[in-house]
Amino acid sequence: TMTKEHTTDLLLLIAMFRCFNEQLYNLKGAHSNLIKLKFNRLLKVAGQYEREILQWTEGSKELELIYDSLMEVLIEVKKQVND
């Protein structure tokens, strides 16, 4: 059985992957030629993995909270870098 700490670590990992996938999507169309093919392949795999995660977690409110919090941090970091 998983401990509460293991469950939290797993949810954090899944949420980080979803953030990673969203950042990939934000870059869609920014690459060309061979890099574009590799990028599109990565985007496709990331999308498939995210769909599996969402089915597996069955709308976990904890996962959504962690995901939303991580995305807020990423957005804030992006603003700071761009300013």
PDB file with one MODEL, atoms N, CA, C and O in Angstrom:
MODEL        1
ATOM      1  N   THR A   1       0.813  -1.191   0.000  1.00  0.00           N
ATOM      2  CA  THR A   1       0.000   0.000   0.000  1.00  0.00           C
ATOM      3  C   THR A   1       0.861   1.261   0.000  1.00  0.00           C
ATOM      4  O   THR A   1       1.974   1.303   0.524  1.00  0.00           O
ATOM      5  N   MET A   2       0.283   2.270  -0.612  1.00  0.00           N
ATOM      6  CA  MET A   2       0.986   3.549  -0.691  1.00  0.00           C
ATOM      7  C   MET A   2       0.684   4.369   0.557  1.00  0.00           C
ATOM      8  O   MET A   2      -0.452   4.418   1.029  1.00  0.00           O
ATOM      9  N   THR A   3       1.714   5.007   1.074  1.00  0.00           N
ATOM     10  CA  THR A   3       1.527   5.917   2.195  1.00  0.00           C
ATOM     11  C   THR A   3       0.954   7.233   1.673  1.00  0.00           C
ATOM     12  O   THR A   3       0.904   7.477   0.468  1.00  0.00           O
ATOM     13  N   LYS A   4       0.528   8.065   2.608  1.00  0.00           N
ATOM     14  CA  LYS A   4       0.019   9.396   2.222  1.00  0.00           C
ATOM     15  C   LYS A   4       1.120  10.177   1.510  1.00  0.00           C
ATOM     16  O   LYS A   4       0.844  10.896   0.550  1.00  0.00           O
ATOM     17  N   GLU A   5       2.366  10.043   1.971  1.00  0.00           N
ATOM     18  CA  GLU A   5       3.486  10.737   1.339  1.00  0.00           C
ATOM     19  C   GLU A   5       3.713  10.238  -0.084  1.00  0.00           C
ATOM     20  O   GLU A   5       3.973  11.038  -0.983  1.00  0.00           O
ATOM     21  N   HIS A   6       3.620   8.920  -0.302  1.00  0.00           N
ATOM     22  CA  HIS A   6       3.775   8.362  -1.647  1.00  0.00           C
ATOM     23  C   HIS A   6       2.661   8.861  -2.569  1.00  0.00           C
ATOM     24  O   HIS A   6       2.907   9.199  -3.726  1.00  0.00           O
ATOM     25  N   THR A   7       1.444   8.902  -2.046  1.00  0.00           N
ATOM     26  CA  THR A   7       0.313   9.376  -2.838  1.00  0.00           C
ATOM     27  C   THR A   7       0.516  10.832  -3.229  1.00  0.00           C
ATOM     28  O   THR A   7       0.257  11.209  -4.372  1.00  0.00           O
ATOM     29  N   THR A   8       0.980  11.658  -2.286  1.00  0.00           N
ATOM     30  CA  THR A   8       1.248  13.066  -2.574  1.00  0.00           C
ATOM     31  C   THR A   8       2.339  13.194  -3.630  1.00  0.00           C
ATOM     32  O   THR A   8       2.216  13.993  -4.558  1.00  0.00           O
ATOM     33  N   ASP A   9       3.415  12.402  -3.491  1.00  0.00           N
ATOM     34  CA  ASP A   9       4.497  12.441  -4.470  1.00  0.00           C
ATOM     35  C   ASP A   9       3.996  12.059  -5.858  1.00  0.00           C
ATOM     36  O   ASP A   9       4.375  12.676  -6.853  1.00  0.00           O
ATOM     37  N   LEU A  10       3.145  11.044  -5.919  1.00  0.00           N
ATOM     38  CA  LEU A  10       2.601  10.603  -7.204  1.00  0.00           C
ATOM     39  C   LEU A  10       1.716  11.681  -7.822  1.00  0.00           C
ATOM     40  O   LEU A  10       1.818  11.958  -9.017  1.00  0.00           O
ATOM     41  N   LEU A  11       0.860  12.284  -7.023  1.00  0.00           N
ATOM     42  CA  LEU A  11      -0.011  13.348  -7.541  1.00  0.00           C
ATOM     43  C   LEU A  11       0.820  14.538  -8.015  1.00  0.00           C
ATOM     44  O   LEU A  11       0.497  15.160  -9.027  1.00  0.00           O
ATOM     45  N   LEU A  12       1.886  14.853  -7.287  1.00  0.00           N
ATOM     46  CA  LEU A  12       2.764  15.948  -7.697  1.00  0.00           C
ATOM     47  C   LEU A  12       3.431  15.626  -9.028  1.00  0.00           C
ATOM     48  O   LEU A  12       3.514  16.487  -9.904  1.00  0.00           O
ATOM     49  N   LEU A  13       3.902  14.404  -9.186  1.00  0.00           N
ATOM     50  CA  LEU A  13       4.530  13.981 -10.436  1.00  0.00           C
ATOM     51  C   LEU A  13       3.547  14.068 -11.603  1.00  0.00           C
ATOM     52  O   LEU A  13       3.887  14.570 -12.674  1.00  0.00           O
ATOM     53  N   ILE A  14       2.342  13.580 -11.388  1.00  0.00           N
ATOM     54  CA  ILE A  14       1.324  13.614 -12.444  1.00  0.00           C
ATOM     55  C   ILE A  14       0.979  15.055 -12.803  1.00  0.00           C
ATOM     56  O   ILE A  14       0.856  15.390 -13.982  1.00  0.00           O
ATOM     57  N   ALA A  15       0.823  15.909 -11.791  1.00  0.00           N
ATOM     58  CA  ALA A  15       0.501  17.315 -12.044  1.00  0.00           C
ATOM     59  C   ALA A  15       1.635  17.999 -12.801  1.00  0.00           C
ATOM     60  O   ALA A  15       1.385  18.807 -13.696  1.00  0.00           O
ATOM     61  N   MET A  16       2.884  17.681 -12.448  1.00  0.00           N
ATOM     62  CA  MET A  16       4.017  18.273 -13.158  1.00  0.00           C
ATOM     63  C   MET A  16       4.019  17.822 -14.613  1.00  0.00           C
ATOM     64  O   MET A  16       4.324  18.610 -15.507  1.00  0.00           O
ATOM     65  N   PHE A  17       3.682  16.569 -14.852  1.00  0.00           N
ATOM     66  CA  PHE A  17       3.624  16.090 -16.224  1.00  0.00           C
ATOM     67  C   PHE A  17       2.545  16.828 -17.004  1.00  0.00           C
ATOM     68  O   PHE A  17       2.752  17.177 -18.166  1.00  0.00           O
ATOM     69  N   ARG A  18       1.394  17.071 -16.379  1.00  0.00           N
ATOM     70  CA  ARG A  18       0.329  17.811 -17.060  1.00  0.00           C
ATOM     71  C   ARG A  18       0.785  19.233 -17.373  1.00  0.00           C
ATOM     72  O   ARG A  18       0.464  19.765 -18.435  1.00  0.00           O
ATOM     73  N   CYS A  19       1.531  19.853 -16.457  1.00  0.00           N
ATOM     74  CA  CYS A  19       2.083  21.193 -16.716  1.00  0.00           C
ATOM     75  C   CYS A  19       3.068  21.131 -17.879  1.00  0.00           C
ATOM     76  O   CYS A  19       3.069  22.004 -18.747  1.00  0.00           O
ATOM     77  N   PHE A  20       3.905  20.097 -17.891  1.00  0.00           N
ATOM     78  CA  PHE A  20       4.862  19.891 -18.979  1.00  0.00           C
ATOM     79  C   PHE A  20       4.115  19.786 -20.303  1.00  0.00           C
ATOM     80  O   PHE A  20       4.514  20.404 -21.291  1.00  0.00           O
ATOM     81  N   ASN A  21       3.053  19.023 -20.330  1.00  0.00           N
ATOM     82  CA  ASN A  21       2.268  18.842 -21.541  1.00  0.00           C
ATOM     83  C   ASN A  21       1.657  20.163 -21.999  1.00  0.00           C
ATOM     84  O   ASN A  21       1.615  20.451 -23.195  1.00  0.00           O
ATOM     85  N   GLU A  22       1.188  20.961 -21.052  1.00  0.00           N
ATOM     86  CA  GLU A  22       0.604  22.256 -21.418  1.00  0.00           C
ATOM     87  C   GLU A  22       1.671  23.184 -22.002  1.00  0.00           C
ATOM     88  O   GLU A  22       1.406  23.915 -22.957  1.00  0.00           O
ATOM     89  N   GLN A  23       2.876  23.155 -21.427  1.00  0.00           N
ATOM     90  CA  GLN A  23       3.965  23.978 -21.960  1.00  0.00           C
ATOM     91  C   GLN A  23       4.356  23.510 -23.356  1.00  0.00           C
ATOM     92  O   GLN A  23       4.657  24.335 -24.218  1.00  0.00           O
ATOM     93  N   LEU A  24       4.358  22.205 -23.594  1.00  0.00           N
ATOM     94  CA  LEU A  24       4.609  21.680 -24.942  1.00  0.00           C
ATOM     95  C   LEU A  24       3.579  22.225 -25.913  1.00  0.00           C
ATOM     96  O   LEU A  24       3.919  22.680 -27.005  1.00  0.00           O
ATOM     97  N   TYR A  25       2.317  22.174 -25.508  1.00  0.00           N
ATOM     98  CA  TYR A  25       1.242  22.645 -26.377  1.00  0.00           C
ATOM     99  C   TYR A  25       1.420  24.131 -26.699  1.00  0.00           C
ATOM    100  O   TYR A  25       1.156  24.559 -27.823  1.00  0.00           O
ATOM    101  N   ASN A  26       1.866  24.917 -25.715  1.00  0.00           N
ATOM    102  CA  ASN A  26       2.075  26.348 -25.941  1.00  0.00           C
ATOM    103  C   ASN A  26       3.148  26.612 -26.994  1.00  0.00           C
ATOM    104  O   ASN A  26       3.141  27.667 -27.628  1.00  0.00           O
ATOM    105  N   LEU A  27       4.069  25.669 -27.189  1.00  0.00           N
ATOM    106  CA  LEU A  27       5.146  25.833 -28.173  1.00  0.00           C
ATOM    107  C   LEU A  27       4.796  25.241 -29.538  1.00  0.00           C
ATOM    108  O   LEU A  27       5.588  25.328 -30.477  1.00  0.00           O
ATOM    109  N   LYS A  28       3.622  24.648 -29.645  1.00  0.00           N
ATOM    110  CA  LYS A  28       3.233  24.007 -30.901  1.00  0.00           C
ATOM    111  C   LYS A  28       3.309  25.017 -32.046  1.00  0.00           C
ATOM    112  O   LYS A  28       2.812  26.138 -31.937  1.00  0.00           O
ATOM    113  N   GLY A  29       3.934  24.604 -33.135  1.00  0.00           N
ATOM    114  CA  GLY A  29       4.052  25.462 -34.302  1.00  0.00           C
ATOM    115  C   GLY A  29       5.288  26.347 -34.298  1.00  0.00           C
ATOM    116  O   GLY A  29       5.529  27.084 -35.254  1.00  0.00           O
ATOM    117  N   ALA A  30       6.080  26.279 -33.216  1.00  0.00           N
ATOM    118  CA  ALA A  30       7.256  27.145 -33.108  1.00  0.00           C
ATOM    119  C   ALA A  30       8.513  26.500 -33.688  1.00  0.00           C
ATOM    120  O   ALA A  30       9.572  27.128 -33.709  1.00  0.00           O
ATOM    121  N   HIS A  31       8.413  25.280 -34.148  1.00  0.00           N
ATOM    122  CA  HIS A  31       9.582  24.560 -34.659  1.00  0.00           C
ATOM    123  C   HIS A  31       9.389  24.216 -36.131  1.00  0.00           C
ATOM    124  O   HIS A  31       8.277  24.287 -36.653  1.00  0.00           O
ATOM    125  N   SER A  32      10.497  23.836 -36.804  1.00  0.00           N
ATOM    126  CA  SER A  32      10.387  23.478 -38.216  1.00  0.00           C
ATOM    127  C   SER A  32      11.268  22.275 -38.540  1.00  0.00           C
ATOM    128  O   SER A  32      12.150  21.902 -37.766  1.00  0.00           O
ATOM    129  N   ASN A  33      11.008  21.687 -39.689  1.00  0.00           N
ATOM    130  CA  ASN A  33      11.779  20.569 -40.248  1.00  0.00           C
ATOM    131  C   ASN A  33      11.882  19.376 -39.299  1.00  0.00           C
ATOM    132  O   ASN A  33      10.882  18.955 -38.717  1.00  0.00           O
ATOM    133  N   LEU A  34      13.086  18.836 -39.145  1.00  0.00           N
ATOM    134  CA  LEU A  34      13.293  17.623 -38.341  1.00  0.00           C
ATOM    135  C   LEU A  34      12.893  17.851 -36.887  1.00  0.00           C
ATOM    136  O   LEU A  34      12.300  16.976 -36.257  1.00  0.00           O
ATOM    137  N   ILE A  35      13.217  19.017 -36.362  1.00  0.00           N
ATOM    138  CA  ILE A  35      12.851  19.321 -34.974  1.00  0.00           C
ATOM    139  C   ILE A  35      11.332  19.286 -34.824  1.00  0.00           C
ATOM    140  O   ILE A  35      10.817  18.816 -33.810  1.00  0.00           O
ATOM    141  N   LYS A  36      10.624  19.779 -35.824  1.00  0.00           N
ATOM    142  CA  LYS A  36       9.156  19.789 -35.775  1.00  0.00           C
ATOM    143  C   LYS A  36       8.611  18.367 -35.710  1.00  0.00           C
ATOM    144  O   LYS A  36       7.674  18.100 -34.958  1.00  0.00           O
ATOM    145  N   LEU A  37       9.184  17.454 -36.483  1.00  0.00           N
ATOM    146  CA  LEU A  37       8.721  16.060 -36.453  1.00  0.00           C
ATOM    147  C   LEU A  37       8.922  15.452 -35.071  1.00  0.00           C
ATOM    148  O   LEU A  37       8.024  14.797 -34.541  1.00  0.00           O
ATOM    149  N   LYS A  38      10.087  15.667 -34.494  1.00  0.00           N
ATOM    150  CA  LYS A  38      10.368  15.132 -33.161  1.00  0.00           C
ATOM    151  C   LYS A  38       9.470  15.786 -32.116  1.00  0.00           C
ATOM    152  O   LYS A  38       8.957  15.115 -31.221  1.00  0.00           O
ATOM    153  N   PHE A  39       9.287  17.085 -32.234  1.00  0.00           N
ATOM    154  CA  PHE A  39       8.432  17.814 -31.297  1.00  0.00           C
ATOM    155  C   PHE A  39       6.995  17.305 -31.379  1.00  0.00           C
ATOM    156  O   PHE A  39       6.360  17.068 -30.351  1.00  0.00           O
ATOM    157  N   ASN A  40       6.483  17.138 -32.589  1.00  0.00           N
ATOM    158  CA  ASN A  40       5.114  16.648 -32.757  1.00  0.00           C
ATOM    159  C   ASN A  40       4.944  15.246 -32.193  1.00  0.00           C
ATOM    160  O   ASN A  40       3.899  14.918 -31.631  1.00  0.00           O
ATOM    161  N   ARG A  41       5.981  14.415 -32.345  1.00  0.00           N
ATOM    162  CA  ARG A  41       5.942  13.069 -31.777  1.00  0.00           C
ATOM    163  C   ARG A  41       5.866  13.144 -30.252  1.00  0.00           C
ATOM    164  O   ARG A  41       5.092  12.418 -29.628  1.00  0.00           O
ATOM    165  N   LEU A  42       6.669  14.023 -29.659  1.00  0.00           N
ATOM    166  CA  LEU A  42       6.665  14.209 -28.208  1.00  0.00           C
ATOM    167  C   LEU A  42       5.311  14.729 -27.744  1.00  0.00           C
ATOM    168  O   LEU A  42       4.782  14.272 -26.731  1.00  0.00           O
ATOM    169  N   LEU A  43       4.753  15.677 -28.477  1.00  0.00           N
ATOM    170  CA  LEU A  43       3.450  16.235 -28.138  1.00  0.00           C
ATOM    171  C   LEU A  43       2.364  15.158 -28.186  1.00  0.00           C
ATOM    172  O   LEU A  43       1.487  15.117 -27.323  1.00  0.00           O
ATOM    173  N   LYS A  44       2.424  14.299 -29.184  1.00  0.00           N
ATOM    174  CA  LYS A  44       1.439  13.222 -29.318  1.00  0.00           C
ATOM    175  C   LYS A  44       1.537  12.244 -28.151  1.00  0.00           C
ATOM    176  O   LYS A  44       0.519  11.871 -27.566  1.00  0.00           O
ATOM    177  N   VAL A  45       2.744  11.832 -27.813  1.00  0.00           N
ATOM    178  CA  VAL A  45       2.948  10.901 -26.699  1.00  0.00           C
ATOM    179  C   VAL A  45       2.501  11.542 -25.388  1.00  0.00           C
ATOM    180  O   VAL A  45       1.865  10.892 -24.559  1.00  0.00           O
ATOM    181  N   ALA A  46       2.838  12.825 -25.202  1.00  0.00           N
ATOM    182  CA  ALA A  46       2.443  13.532 -23.986  1.00  0.00           C
ATOM    183  C   ALA A  46       0.914  13.588 -23.874  1.00  0.00           C
ATOM    184  O   ALA A  46       0.361  13.413 -22.788  1.00  0.00           O
ATOM    185  N   GLY A  47       0.249  13.827 -24.981  1.00  0.00           N
ATOM    186  CA  GLY A  47      -1.212  13.863 -24.986  1.00  0.00           C
ATOM    187  C   GLY A  47      -1.820  12.519 -24.642  1.00  0.00           C
ATOM    188  O   GLY A  47      -2.786  12.450 -23.882  1.00  0.00           O
ATOM    189  N   GLN A  48      -1.264  11.451 -25.194  1.00  0.00           N
ATOM    190  CA  GLN A  48      -1.747  10.105 -24.888  1.00  0.00           C
ATOM    191  C   GLN A  48      -1.562   9.787 -23.412  1.00  0.00           C
ATOM    192  O   GLN A  48      -2.448   9.226 -22.768  1.00  0.00           O
ATOM    193  N   TYR A  49      -0.393  10.155 -22.883  1.00  0.00           N
ATOM    194  CA  TYR A  49      -0.104   9.887 -21.475  1.00  0.00           C
ATOM    195  C   TYR A  49      -1.046  10.676 -20.575  1.00  0.00           C
ATOM    196  O   TYR A  49      -1.537  10.152 -19.576  1.00  0.00           O
ATOM    197  N   GLU A  50      -1.300  11.933 -20.925  1.00  0.00           N
ATOM    198  CA  GLU A  50      -2.204  12.746 -20.111  1.00  0.00           C
ATOM    199  C   GLU A  50      -3.615  12.159 -20.108  1.00  0.00           C
ATOM    200  O   GLU A  50      -4.272  12.144 -19.066  1.00  0.00           O
ATOM    201  N   ARG A  51      -4.085  11.680 -21.246  1.00  0.00           N
ATOM    202  CA  ARG A  51      -5.415  11.059 -21.298  1.00  0.00           C
ATOM    203  C   ARG A  51      -5.477   9.839 -20.379  1.00  0.00           C
ATOM    204  O   ARG A  51      -6.472   9.635 -19.683  1.00  0.00           O
ATOM    205  N   GLU A  52      -4.422   9.033 -20.374  1.00  0.00           N
ATOM    206  CA  GLU A  52      -4.362   7.867 -19.486  1.00  0.00           C
ATOM    207  C   GLU A  52      -4.395   8.298 -18.024  1.00  0.00           C
ATOM    208  O   GLU A  52      -5.097   7.704 -17.206  1.00  0.00           O
ATOM    209  N   ILE A  53      -3.620   9.347 -17.705  1.00  0.00           N
ATOM    210  CA  ILE A  53      -3.574   9.848 -16.329  1.00  0.00           C
ATOM    211  C   ILE A  53      -4.957  10.304 -15.888  1.00  0.00           C
ATOM    212  O   ILE A  53      -5.396   9.987 -14.782  1.00  0.00           O
ATOM    213  N   LEU A  54      -5.639  11.044 -16.748  1.00  0.00           N
ATOM    214  CA  LEU A  54      -6.952  11.568 -16.387  1.00  0.00           C
ATOM    215  C   LEU A  54      -7.953  10.442 -16.158  1.00  0.00           C
ATOM    216  O   LEU A  54      -8.804  10.545 -15.274  1.00  0.00           O
ATOM    217  N   GLN A  55      -7.866   9.371 -16.940  1.00  0.00           N
ATOM    218  CA  GLN A  55      -8.744   8.220 -16.726  1.00  0.00           C
ATOM    219  C   GLN A  55      -8.404   7.535 -15.407  1.00  0.00           C
ATOM    220  O   GLN A  55      -9.289   7.136 -14.650  1.00  0.00           O
ATOM    221  N   TRP A  56      -7.112   7.406 -15.150  1.00  0.00           N
ATOM    222  CA  TRP A  56      -6.650   6.690 -13.974  1.00  0.00           C
ATOM    223  C   TRP A  56      -6.991   7.431 -12.684  1.00  0.00           C
ATOM    224  O   TRP A  56      -7.343   6.802 -11.686  1.00  0.00           O
ATOM    225  N   THR A  57      -6.892   8.764 -12.694  1.00  0.00           N
ATOM    226  CA  THR A  57      -7.138   9.546 -11.481  1.00  0.00           C
ATOM    227  C   THR A  57      -8.613   9.876 -11.290  1.00  0.00           C
ATOM    228  O   THR A  57      -9.010  10.329 -10.217  1.00  0.00           O
ATOM    229  N   GLU A  58      -9.414   9.658 -12.295  1.00  0.00           N
ATOM    230  CA  GLU A  58     -10.870   9.839 -12.222  1.00  0.00           C
ATOM    231  C   GLU A  58     -11.267  11.182 -11.604  1.00  0.00           C
ATOM    232  O   GLU A  58     -12.075  11.234 -10.677  1.00  0.00           O
ATOM    233  N   GLY A  59     -10.695  12.256 -12.125  1.00  0.00           N
ATOM    234  CA  GLY A  59     -11.097  13.597 -11.681  1.00  0.00           C
ATOM    235  C   GLY A  59     -10.707  13.924 -10.255  1.00  0.00           C
ATOM    236  O   GLY A  59     -11.458  14.612  -9.562  1.00  0.00           O
ATOM    237  N   SER A  60      -9.571  13.460  -9.796  1.00  0.00           N
ATOM    238  CA  SER A  60      -9.102  13.716  -8.439  1.00  0.00           C
ATOM    239  C   SER A  60      -9.027  15.223  -8.161  1.00  0.00           C
ATOM    240  O   SER A  60      -8.348  15.959  -8.875  1.00  0.00           O
ATOM    241  N   LYS A  61      -9.728  15.667  -7.123  1.00  0.00           N
ATOM    242  CA  LYS A  61      -9.701  17.082  -6.755  1.00  0.00           C
ATOM    243  C   LYS A  61      -8.315  17.484  -6.259  1.00  0.00           C
ATOM    244  O   LYS A  61      -7.877  18.614  -6.476  1.00  0.00           O
ATOM    245  N   GLU A  62      -7.623  16.554  -5.590  1.00  0.00           N
ATOM    246  CA  GLU A  62      -6.267  16.841  -5.120  1.00  0.00           C
ATOM    247  C   GLU A  62      -5.341  17.084  -6.301  1.00  0.00           C
ATOM    248  O   GLU A  62      -4.533  18.013  -6.284  1.00  0.00           O
ATOM    249  N   LEU A  63      -5.461  16.235  -7.340  1.00  0.00           N
ATOM    250  CA  LEU A  63      -4.632  16.395  -8.529  1.00  0.00           C
ATOM    251  C   LEU A  63      -4.899  17.735  -9.192  1.00  0.00           C
ATOM    252  O   LEU A  63      -3.962  18.436  -9.575  1.00  0.00           O
ATOM    253  N   GLU A  64      -6.158  18.097  -9.331  1.00  0.00           N
ATOM    254  CA  GLU A  64      -6.512  19.368  -9.961  1.00  0.00           C
ATOM    255  C   GLU A  64      -5.966  20.550  -9.164  1.00  0.00           C
ATOM    256  O   GLU A  64      -5.493  21.525  -9.748  1.00  0.00           O
ATOM    257  N   LEU A  65      -6.029  20.469  -7.842  1.00  0.00           N
ATOM    258  CA  LEU A  65      -5.509  21.542  -6.998  1.00  0.00           C
ATOM    259  C   LEU A  65      -3.996  21.691  -7.191  1.00  0.00           C
ATOM    260  O   LEU A  65      -3.494  22.805  -7.346  1.00  0.00           O
ATOM    261  N   ILE A  66      -3.275  20.574  -7.181  1.00  0.00           N
ATOM    262  CA  ILE A  66      -1.827  20.609  -7.370  1.00  0.00           C
ATOM    263  C   ILE A  66      -1.494  21.141  -8.764  1.00  0.00           C
ATOM    264  O   ILE A  66      -0.614  21.989  -8.914  1.00  0.00           O
ATOM    265  N   TYR A  67      -2.196  20.645  -9.780  1.00  0.00           N
ATOM    266  CA  TYR A  67      -1.979  21.077 -11.166  1.00  0.00           C
ATOM    267  C   TYR A  67      -2.211  22.584 -11.310  1.00  0.00           C
ATOM    268  O   TYR A  67      -1.384  23.291 -11.885  1.00  0.00           O
ATOM    269  N   ASP A  68      -3.328  23.062 -10.790  1.00  0.00           N
ATOM    270  CA  ASP A  68      -3.636  24.497 -10.881  1.00  0.00           C
ATOM    271  C   ASP A  68      -2.573  25.333 -10.173  1.00  0.00           C
ATOM    272  O   ASP A  68      -2.165  26.381 -10.673  1.00  0.00           O
ATOM    273  N   SER A  69      -2.130  24.870  -9.017  1.00  0.00           N
ATOM    274  CA  SER A  69      -1.101  25.592  -8.262  1.00  0.00           C
ATOM    275  C   SER A  69       0.212  25.642  -9.028  1.00  0.00           C
ATOM    276  O   SER A  69       0.859  26.688  -9.087  1.00  0.00           O
ATOM    277  N   LEU A  70       0.610  24.519  -9.614  1.00  0.00           N
ATOM    278  CA  LEU A  70       1.849  24.487 -10.398  1.00  0.00           C
ATOM    279  C   LEU A  70       1.758  25.389 -11.620  1.00  0.00           C
ATOM    280  O   LEU A  70       2.722  26.077 -11.955  1.00  0.00           O
ATOM    281  N   MET A  71       0.612  25.391 -12.286  1.00  0.00           N
ATOM    282  CA  MET A  71       0.463  26.252 -13.460  1.00  0.00           C
ATOM    283  C   MET A  71       0.529  27.721 -13.058  1.00  0.00           C
ATOM    284  O   MET A  71       1.083  28.535 -13.797  1.00  0.00           O
ATOM    285  N   GLU A  72      -0.025  28.071 -11.904  1.00  0.00           N
ATOM    286  CA  GLU A  72       0.070  29.453 -11.433  1.00  0.00           C
ATOM    287  C   GLU A  72       1.525  29.846 -11.197  1.00  0.00           C
ATOM    288  O   GLU A  72       1.936  30.958 -11.527  1.00  0.00           O
ATOM    289  N   VAL A  73       2.305  28.921 -10.620  1.00  0.00           N
ATOM    290  CA  VAL A  73       3.725  29.184 -10.396  1.00  0.00           C
ATOM    291  C   VAL A  73       4.438  29.372 -11.730  1.00  0.00           C
ATOM    292  O   VAL A  73       5.236  30.298 -11.880  1.00  0.00           O
ATOM    293  N   LEU A  74       4.158  28.499 -12.705  1.00  0.00           N
ATOM    294  CA  LEU A  74       4.793  28.613 -14.017  1.00  0.00           C
ATOM    295  C   LEU A  74       4.436  29.927 -14.704  1.00  0.00           C
ATOM    296  O   LEU A  74       5.298  30.565 -15.308  1.00  0.00           O
ATOM    297  N   ILE A  75       3.192  30.329 -14.617  1.00  0.00           N
ATOM    298  CA  ILE A  75       2.757  31.586 -15.226  1.00  0.00           C
ATOM    299  C   ILE A  75       3.464  32.766 -14.561  1.00  0.00           C
ATOM    300  O   ILE A  75       3.881  33.704 -15.241  1.00  0.00           O
ATOM    301  N   GLU A  76       3.597  32.722 -13.251  1.00  0.00           N
ATOM    302  CA  GLU A  76       4.272  33.808 -12.532  1.00  0.00           C
ATOM    303  C   GLU A  76       5.750  33.867 -12.903  1.00  0.00           C
ATOM    304  O   GLU A  76       6.292  34.952 -13.114  1.00  0.00           O
ATOM    305  N   VAL A  77       6.401  32.722 -12.983  1.00  0.00           N
ATOM    306  CA  VAL A  77       7.824  32.675 -13.381  1.00  0.00           C
ATOM    307  C   VAL A  77       7.977  33.221 -14.794  1.00  0.00           C
ATOM    308  O   VAL A  77       8.903  33.985 -15.066  1.00  0.00           O
ATOM    309  N   LYS A  78       7.082  32.838 -15.688  1.00  0.00           N
ATOM    310  CA  LYS A  78       7.136  33.304 -17.069  1.00  0.00           C
ATOM    311  C   LYS A  78       7.006  34.827 -17.129  1.00  0.00           C
ATOM    312  O   LYS A  78       7.713  35.487 -17.891  1.00  0.00           O
ATOM    313  N   LYS A  79       6.098  35.378 -16.319  1.00  0.00           N
ATOM    314  CA  LYS A  79       5.928  36.838 -16.283  1.00  0.00           C
ATOM    315  C   LYS A  79       7.218  37.505 -15.813  1.00  0.00           C
ATOM    316  O   LYS A  79       7.658  38.498 -16.394  1.00  0.00           O
ATOM    317  N   GLN A  80       7.820  36.957 -14.760  1.00  0.00           N
ATOM    318  CA  GLN A  80       9.049  37.539 -14.212  1.00  0.00           C
ATOM    319  C   GLN A  80      10.186  37.480 -15.220  1.00  0.00           C
ATOM    320  O   GLN A  80      10.956  38.433 -15.344  1.00  0.00           O
ATOM    321  N   VAL A  81      10.296  36.385 -15.931  1.00  0.00           N
ATOM    322  CA  VAL A  81      11.366  36.236 -16.936  1.00  0.00           C
ATOM    323  C   VAL A  81      11.159  37.228 -18.067  1.00  0.00           C
ATOM    324  O   VAL A  81      12.128  37.801 -18.566  1.00  0.00           O
ATOM    325  N   ASN A  82       9.933  37.442 -18.477  1.00  0.00           N
ATOM    326  CA  ASN A  82       9.638  38.325 -19.605  1.00  0.00           C
ATOM    327  C   ASN A  82       9.685  39.800 -19.250  1.00  0.00           C
ATOM    328  O   ASN A  82       9.760  40.644 -20.142  1.00  0.00           O
ATOM    329  N   ASP A  83       9.641  40.130 -17.956  1.00  0.00           N
ATOM    330  CA  ASP A  83       9.675  41.547 -17.542  1.00  0.00           C
ATOM    331  C   ASP A  83      11.057  42.092 -17.401  1.00  0.00           C
ATOM    332  O   ASP A  83      11.228  43.262 -17.060  1.00  0.00           O
TER     333      ASP A  83
ENDMDL
END
